[in-house]
Short mmCIF file of C-alpha atoms in Angstrom, two decimals:
data_model
loop_
_atom_site.label_atom_id
_atom_site.label_comp_id
_atom_site.label_asym_id
_atom_site.label_seq_id
_atom_site.Cartn_x
_atom_site.Cartn_y
_atom_site.Cartn_z
CA MET A 118 -11.67 61.71 -209.74
CA ASN A 119 -9.09 62.26 -207.08
CA GLU A 120 -9.88 60.34 -203.52
CA SER A 121 -7.34 62.36 -201.17
CA SER A 122 -8.62 65.16 -198.94
CA ASP A 123 -6.85 67.86 -200.91
CA ASN A 124 -8.29 66.69 -204.24
CA ILE A 125 -4.82 66.93 -205.83
CA PRO A 126 -4.18 63.78 -207.97
CA GLU A 127 -0.84 62.13 -207.99
CA TYR A 128 -0.52 62.07 -211.53
CA PHE A 129 -0.65 65.91 -211.57
CA LEU A 130 2.38 66.10 -209.04
CA LYS A 131 4.20 63.61 -211.32
CA LYS A 132 3.47 65.37 -214.79
CA CYS A 133 4.30 68.88 -213.18
CA SER A 134 7.14 67.93 -211.01
CA ALA A 135 9.95 69.95 -212.62
CA THR A 136 7.44 73.22 -212.32
CA LEU A 137 6.43 72.40 -208.61
CA ALA A 138 9.72 71.35 -207.16
CA TYR A 139 10.59 74.86 -206.01
CA PRO A 140 7.12 75.73 -204.44
CA LEU A 141 6.96 72.47 -202.90
CA TYR A 142 10.64 72.89 -201.48
CA TYR A 143 9.30 76.48 -200.11
CA LEU A 144 6.20 74.90 -198.54
CA PHE A 145 7.96 71.87 -196.83
CA THR A 146 10.67 74.29 -195.38
CA LYS A 147 7.91 76.66 -194.26
CA SER A 148 6.16 73.64 -192.80
CA PHE A 149 9.25 72.40 -190.92
CA ILE A 150 10.49 75.60 -189.79
CA SER A 151 6.93 76.64 -188.09
CA SER A 152 6.09 73.25 -186.93
CA GLU A 153 2.85 73.67 -188.90
CA LEU A 154 0.95 71.23 -191.28
CA PRO A 155 -2.08 72.32 -193.44
CA GLU A 156 -5.29 70.80 -191.95
CA LYS A 157 -5.91 68.79 -195.33
CA TRP A 158 -2.59 67.15 -194.79
CA LYS A 159 -3.78 65.72 -191.55
CA GLU A 160 -7.15 64.35 -192.92
CA ALA A 161 -7.73 60.69 -194.22
CA ILE A 162 -10.42 59.25 -196.15
CA ILE A 163 -11.17 55.86 -194.97
CA VAL A 164 -12.57 53.59 -197.78
CA PRO A 165 -13.67 50.06 -196.38
CA ILE A 166 -12.64 47.11 -198.50
CA PRO A 167 -14.33 43.75 -198.14
CA LYS A 168 -12.05 41.06 -196.98
CA ILE A 169 -14.60 38.48 -197.61
CA LEU A 170 -17.69 37.81 -199.99
CA ASN A 171 -21.02 38.80 -198.20
CA SER A 172 -19.42 40.96 -195.63
CA SER A 173 -21.70 41.73 -192.85
CA SER A 174 -19.70 42.91 -190.03
CA PRO A 175 -17.27 46.10 -189.81
CA ASN A 176 -14.54 43.37 -188.92
CA ASP A 177 -15.07 41.89 -192.34
CA TYR A 178 -13.55 45.06 -194.02
CA ARG A 179 -10.01 46.27 -194.36
CA PRO A 180 -9.82 50.08 -194.10
CA ILE A 181 -7.93 51.76 -196.78
CA SER A 182 -6.66 55.23 -195.78
CA LEU A 183 -6.17 57.91 -198.60
CA LEU A 184 -3.97 60.86 -197.76
CA SER A 185 -2.66 64.03 -199.38
CA PRO A 186 0.14 63.13 -201.96
CA ILE A 187 1.82 66.32 -201.03
CA SER A 188 1.91 65.40 -197.54
CA LYS A 189 3.41 62.08 -198.40
CA ILE A 190 6.10 63.59 -200.39
CA MET A 191 7.05 65.60 -197.26
CA GLU A 192 6.75 62.67 -194.96
CA ARG A 193 9.38 60.91 -197.17
CA ILE A 194 11.73 63.50 -196.85
CA ILE A 195 11.40 63.35 -192.83
CA TYR A 196 11.47 59.68 -193.16
CA VAL A 197 14.79 59.42 -194.96
CA GLN A 198 16.35 61.62 -192.40
CA LEU A 199 15.07 59.79 -189.45
CA VAL A 200 16.14 56.39 -190.71
CA LYS A 201 19.76 57.86 -191.08
CA PHE A 202 19.46 59.05 -187.43
CA ILE A 203 18.18 55.60 -186.15
CA GLU A 204 20.55 53.34 -188.00
CA THR A 205 23.62 55.37 -187.30
CA ASN A 206 22.85 55.37 -183.46
CA ASN A 207 21.56 51.83 -183.29
CA ILE A 208 18.13 53.11 -181.88
CA LEU A 209 16.24 49.83 -182.90
CA PRO A 210 17.00 46.32 -181.39
CA GLY A 211 18.46 43.85 -183.36
CA SER A 212 15.19 41.74 -183.05
CA GLN A 213 13.19 44.19 -185.19
CA HIS A 214 13.08 43.31 -188.76
CA GLY A 215 10.03 45.28 -190.00
CA PHE A 216 10.44 48.26 -192.14
CA ARG A 217 14.38 48.59 -191.76
CA THR A 218 17.25 48.66 -194.11
CA SER A 219 18.93 45.18 -194.86
CA LYS A 220 16.27 43.41 -192.89
CA SER A 221 13.08 41.76 -194.08
CA VAL A 222 10.26 38.99 -193.51
CA THR A 223 13.08 36.62 -194.89
CA SER A 224 15.83 37.59 -192.73
CA GLN A 225 13.61 37.30 -189.52
CA LEU A 226 12.35 33.92 -190.61
CA LEU A 227 15.66 32.62 -191.31
CA GLU A 228 17.07 33.52 -187.94
CA THR A 229 14.18 31.86 -186.26
CA PHE A 230 14.38 28.70 -188.32
CA ASN A 231 17.96 28.43 -187.70
CA ASP A 232 17.46 28.62 -184.02
CA LEU A 233 14.66 25.82 -184.34
CA THR A 234 16.57 23.46 -186.43
CA ASN A 235 19.54 23.89 -184.30
CA SER A 236 17.46 22.81 -181.25
CA ILE A 237 16.37 19.49 -182.81
CA GLU A 238 19.94 18.73 -183.72
CA ASN A 239 20.83 19.27 -180.11
CA LYS A 240 18.08 17.30 -178.82
CA GLU A 241 16.30 20.16 -177.19
CA ILE A 242 12.65 21.32 -177.07
CA VAL A 243 11.23 24.74 -177.93
CA ASP A 244 8.12 26.40 -177.49
CA VAL A 245 7.38 29.28 -179.86
CA ILE A 246 4.52 31.68 -178.50
CA TYR A 247 2.94 33.96 -181.31
CA PHE A 248 1.38 37.16 -179.79
CA ASP A 249 -1.36 39.07 -181.45
CA TYR A 250 -1.99 43.02 -180.68
CA ARG A 251 -5.42 44.12 -181.33
CA LYS A 252 -5.44 47.26 -183.54
CA ALA A 253 -1.83 47.90 -182.45
CA PHE A 254 -1.23 51.05 -184.84
CA ASP A 255 -4.36 52.59 -183.79
CA SER A 256 -4.23 52.49 -179.97
CA ILE A 257 -0.82 53.79 -179.03
CA SER A 258 -0.67 57.05 -177.01
CA HIS A 259 0.58 60.18 -178.82
CA LYS A 260 1.95 61.60 -175.44
CA LYS A 261 3.94 58.25 -174.77
CA LEU A 262 5.07 58.19 -178.23
CA LEU A 263 6.65 61.95 -178.24
CA ASP A 264 8.17 61.15 -174.82
CA LYS A 265 9.72 58.07 -176.27
CA LEU A 266 11.23 60.20 -179.34
CA THR A 267 12.54 62.67 -176.78
CA ASN A 268 14.40 59.77 -174.76
CA ILE A 269 16.04 58.56 -178.08
CA GLY A 270 17.36 61.72 -178.99
CA ILE A 271 14.70 63.17 -181.56
CA THR A 272 14.33 66.79 -180.13
CA GLY A 273 13.98 70.07 -181.37
CA ALA A 274 12.39 71.24 -184.51
CA LEU A 275 11.79 67.50 -185.86
CA HIS A 276 10.17 66.71 -182.48
CA LYS A 277 7.89 69.63 -182.77
CA TRP A 278 6.94 68.97 -186.39
CA ILE A 279 6.24 65.40 -185.17
CA THR A 280 4.18 66.66 -182.49
CA SER A 281 2.19 68.74 -185.04
CA TYR A 282 1.92 65.86 -187.56
CA LEU A 283 0.19 63.74 -184.93
CA SER A 284 -2.14 66.37 -183.61
CA ASN A 285 -5.68 67.45 -184.56
CA ARG A 286 -5.79 64.62 -187.22
CA LYS A 287 -9.19 63.79 -188.76
CA PHE A 288 -10.83 61.46 -190.59
CA LYS A 289 -14.01 60.45 -192.73
CA VAL A 290 -15.51 57.38 -194.24
CA LYS A 291 -16.17 56.91 -197.93
CA ILE A 292 -18.82 54.27 -199.11
CA GLN A 293 -19.51 54.78 -202.93
CA THR A 294 -20.42 58.32 -203.34
CA SER A 295 -21.30 59.02 -199.69
CA PHE A 296 -19.21 60.46 -196.90
CA SER A 297 -19.68 60.09 -193.05
CA ASN A 298 -19.28 63.03 -190.56
CA THR A 299 -15.75 63.96 -189.87
CA LYS A 300 -14.36 62.34 -186.70
CA SER A 301 -11.06 63.23 -184.55
CA ILE A 302 -8.05 60.68 -184.31
CA ILE A 303 -7.07 60.97 -180.58
CA SER A 304 -4.43 58.14 -180.60
CA GLY A 305 -2.46 55.76 -182.93
CA VAL A 306 -0.06 56.53 -185.91
CA PRO A 307 -1.59 57.50 -189.05
CA GLN A 308 -2.54 54.39 -191.26
CA GLY A 309 -1.71 54.54 -194.85
CA ALA A 310 1.28 57.34 -194.18
CA ILE A 311 4.92 57.01 -194.67
CA LEU A 312 5.96 57.94 -191.14
CA GLY A 313 3.17 55.61 -189.60
CA PRO A 314 5.08 52.06 -189.39
CA LEU A 315 8.46 53.65 -188.62
CA LEU A 316 6.87 55.89 -185.51
CA PHE A 317 5.48 52.57 -184.36
CA ILE A 318 8.51 50.45 -184.29
CA LEU A 319 10.15 53.45 -182.36
CA TYR A 320 7.39 53.18 -179.77
CA ILE A 321 7.95 49.70 -179.22
CA SER A 322 11.63 49.76 -179.56
CA ASP A 323 12.08 49.21 -175.71
CA LEU A 324 9.93 46.15 -175.64
CA PRO A 325 12.60 43.60 -175.76
CA GLU A 326 14.79 45.28 -173.17
CA LYS A 327 11.82 45.81 -170.74
CA CYS A 328 10.64 42.29 -171.20
CA LYS A 329 13.98 40.70 -171.16
CA THR A 330 13.98 37.02 -169.72
CA LYS A 331 17.07 34.93 -169.58
CA GLY A 332 16.87 32.33 -172.34
CA VAL A 333 13.84 33.83 -174.08
CA GLU A 334 14.46 34.84 -177.71
CA ILE A 335 12.15 37.75 -179.12
CA LYS A 336 11.57 38.14 -182.85
CA LEU A 337 9.63 41.31 -184.15
CA PHE A 338 8.39 42.40 -187.46
CA ALA A 339 6.66 45.52 -186.88
CA ASP A 340 3.69 44.84 -184.40
CA ASP A 341 4.18 40.97 -185.06
CA LEU A 342 5.93 39.52 -182.12
CA LYS A 343 6.77 35.99 -181.11
CA ALA A 344 9.07 34.63 -178.34
CA TYR A 345 10.67 31.17 -178.04
CA TYR A 346 12.61 29.29 -175.23
CA ILE A 347 15.08 26.54 -176.17
CA SER A 348 16.28 24.17 -173.51
CA LYS A 349 16.83 20.41 -172.43
CA PRO A 350 13.38 18.95 -171.10
CA SER A 351 12.97 19.92 -167.42
CA PRO A 352 10.02 20.32 -165.11
CA SER A 353 10.44 24.07 -164.93
CA PHE A 354 10.70 24.45 -168.66
CA SER A 355 7.30 26.44 -169.02
CA SER A 356 7.86 28.87 -166.20
CA THR A 357 10.58 30.76 -168.13
CA LEU A 358 8.12 31.74 -170.98
CA GLN A 359 5.30 32.26 -168.48
CA ASN A 360 7.61 34.72 -166.73
CA PHE A 361 8.13 36.40 -170.04
CA ILE A 362 4.40 36.68 -170.61
CA SER A 363 3.88 38.43 -167.34
CA LYS A 364 6.48 41.15 -168.39
CA LEU A 365 5.01 41.35 -171.66
CA GLU A 366 1.43 41.81 -169.99
CA ILE A 367 2.83 44.58 -167.92
CA TYR A 368 4.53 46.25 -170.70
CA SER A 369 1.54 46.22 -172.99
CA THR A 370 -0.68 47.70 -170.32
CA GLN A 371 1.78 50.53 -169.70
CA ASN A 372 2.00 51.30 -173.34
CA ASP A 373 -1.84 51.25 -174.27
CA LEU A 374 -1.26 47.86 -176.23
CA PHE A 375 -3.83 45.13 -175.91
CA LEU A 376 -3.09 41.38 -176.61
CA SER A 377 -6.04 39.64 -178.58
CA THR A 378 -6.03 36.56 -176.42
CA GLU A 379 -8.00 34.62 -178.81
CA LYS A 380 -5.51 35.01 -181.43
CA CYS A 381 -2.36 34.32 -179.33
CA LYS A 382 -0.98 30.85 -180.33
CA VAL A 383 1.71 28.43 -179.36
CA LEU A 384 3.74 25.81 -181.35
CA HIS A 385 5.47 23.02 -179.39
CA ILE A 386 8.57 21.71 -180.89
CA GLY A 387 10.63 18.50 -180.13
CA ARG A 388 9.68 14.97 -179.39
CA GLN A 389 10.06 15.09 -175.62
CA ASN A 390 8.09 18.39 -175.31
CA PRO A 391 5.57 18.42 -172.45
CA LYS A 392 3.30 20.73 -174.65
CA SER A 393 2.80 22.92 -171.49
CA GLN A 394 -0.21 25.35 -171.14
CA TYR A 395 0.41 29.01 -170.95
CA SER A 396 -2.11 31.75 -169.86
CA LEU A 397 -2.57 35.29 -170.49
CA TYR A 398 -3.44 37.65 -167.45
CA ASN A 399 -3.13 34.83 -164.99
CA SER A 400 -6.47 33.01 -166.30
CA LEU A 401 -6.68 29.64 -167.88
CA ILE A 402 -9.80 30.88 -169.37
CA SER A 403 -7.41 32.78 -171.50
CA SER A 404 -4.88 29.98 -172.16
CA ILE A 405 -2.87 30.27 -175.16
CA GLN A 406 -4.20 27.81 -177.92
CA LYS A 407 -1.87 25.14 -179.29
CA GLU A 408 -1.33 24.58 -182.94
CA GLU A 409 0.37 21.98 -185.04
CA SER A 410 0.92 24.59 -187.90
CA ILE A 411 1.01 28.37 -187.83
CA ARG A 412 1.37 30.81 -190.43
CA ASP A 413 4.15 33.16 -189.69
CA LEU A 414 4.78 36.32 -191.72
CA GLY A 415 3.21 34.30 -194.68
CA VAL A 416 5.12 31.05 -194.08
CA HIS A 417 3.55 27.99 -192.42
CA PHE A 418 5.74 26.46 -189.59
CA GLN A 419 4.91 23.01 -188.68
CA SER A 420 5.68 21.53 -185.17
CA ASP A 421 7.93 18.76 -186.86
CA LEU A 422 9.64 21.65 -188.96
CA LYS A 423 8.73 20.17 -192.22
CA TRP A 424 7.27 22.03 -195.22
CA ASP A 425 4.33 19.89 -196.52
CA SER A 426 1.83 22.19 -195.32
CA HIS A 427 3.47 25.34 -196.47
CA ILE A 428 4.05 23.87 -200.04
CA ASN A 429 0.77 22.26 -200.39
CA ILE A 430 -0.71 25.85 -199.69
CA ILE A 431 1.51 27.84 -201.86
CA VAL A 432 1.00 25.32 -204.68
CA SER A 433 -2.75 25.49 -204.47
CA LYS A 434 -2.82 29.31 -204.32
CA ALA A 435 -0.52 29.49 -207.30
CA LYS A 436 -3.00 27.09 -209.32
CA LYS A 437 -5.82 29.16 -208.61
CA VAL A 438 -4.25 32.26 -209.80
CA MET A 439 -3.04 30.47 -212.72
CA PHE A 440 -6.54 29.06 -213.70
CA THR A 441 -8.09 32.56 -213.13
CA ILE A 442 -5.61 34.02 -215.60
CA ILE A 443 -5.89 31.11 -218.24
CA LYS A 444 -9.67 31.56 -217.87
CA SER A 445 -9.69 35.43 -218.55
CA LEU A 446 -7.12 35.53 -221.66
CA LYS A 447 -7.93 35.08 -225.24
CA THR A 448 -4.55 34.70 -226.32
CA ASN A 449 -1.59 32.05 -226.42
CA SER A 450 1.08 34.60 -226.69
CA PRO A 451 4.16 33.08 -224.72
CA HIS A 452 5.44 36.73 -224.22
CA ILE A 453 2.21 37.77 -222.58
CA LEU A 454 2.03 34.56 -220.74
CA LEU A 455 5.34 34.63 -219.35
CA ASN A 456 4.82 38.19 -218.00
CA LEU A 457 1.74 37.21 -216.27
CA TYR A 458 3.48 34.39 -214.54
CA LYS A 459 6.27 36.66 -213.55
CA ILE A 460 3.73 39.25 -212.25
CA TYR A 461 1.16 37.13 -210.35
CA ILE A 462 2.51 33.64 -210.02
CA ARG A 463 6.35 33.76 -209.32
CA PRO A 464 5.79 35.97 -206.19
CA ILE A 465 3.41 33.38 -204.69
CA ILE A 466 6.06 30.60 -205.23
CA GLU A 467 9.23 32.52 -204.52
CA PHE A 468 7.96 34.43 -201.32
CA ALA A 469 10.76 33.68 -198.55
CA SER A 470 11.72 30.77 -200.44
CA PRO A 471 15.27 30.81 -198.89
CA ILE A 472 13.63 29.45 -195.81
CA TYR A 473 12.38 26.03 -196.93
CA ASN A 474 14.71 25.91 -200.20
CA PRO A 475 18.03 27.36 -199.55
#
């Protein structure tokens, strides 16, 4: 049974692709020229998936958004053209590594780790602050997003089509075989959509410039944001990053983004680091929590820049997966075991490995 709102299964589109190619071409052309999308293309079915055992709170579930597969085909066409325009015209800042050609988690972490190790060699100190936005993809303003698209040169028919794409979107929640009432979506980019992440990084593409602070380096991966300041020890060391925080607070408020104070963390690096305290919204109650080890895009950074913690974690994770596979199998076939290793265990071990094992 198909789960999407239009009840058209993906396998049907794949099996009949040759026959459907021209009708879909006609449909997509009509949609783009008229700036209209069928209602079913803008309706999502949300399936809550438990993140932990014995889930009891809505926060214990991860919402999976199921969308029309036909809509996603057209989105892919729009996406390809948008990316060409964005990369050709250098719309996005170099600090943004998420959902971009030739950039990745690894490229972002390599840049960061290179800066941090150089600081240690130069006997400098570093404070790295990790910021967390609460439901960032869901909170952004459609009007502000559309205004920003105009400002970067996305106008005409494409702008009108994106306006229609964002407007009058709806969703309903499915639990087992039951559905909730249909509700309207009034903000955010569509979750589970092809265009969603790209529209989001365009929305915050002005963040580095608006929050620019001398000496502060910003690194982004979609909505994951960190900022760090490298310097020789001095009494005014912490004031530079605190100044950046103040600018970020203003930017976030102006752009309907909300910092999750309890999830923002700071990593102090360097033997002479005074381990200064930083606050959000000028309140010591909302002081940023200090950590000795922080999970950064799936890689665990320690304040001494060693990899003990990360290696222990990935070895433990790989072992758990391996034991689960062994217990579930009734074969000793080397071919099958090797394939399972390549699919389930090797990615755990090799994820972002150039960072700690160049």
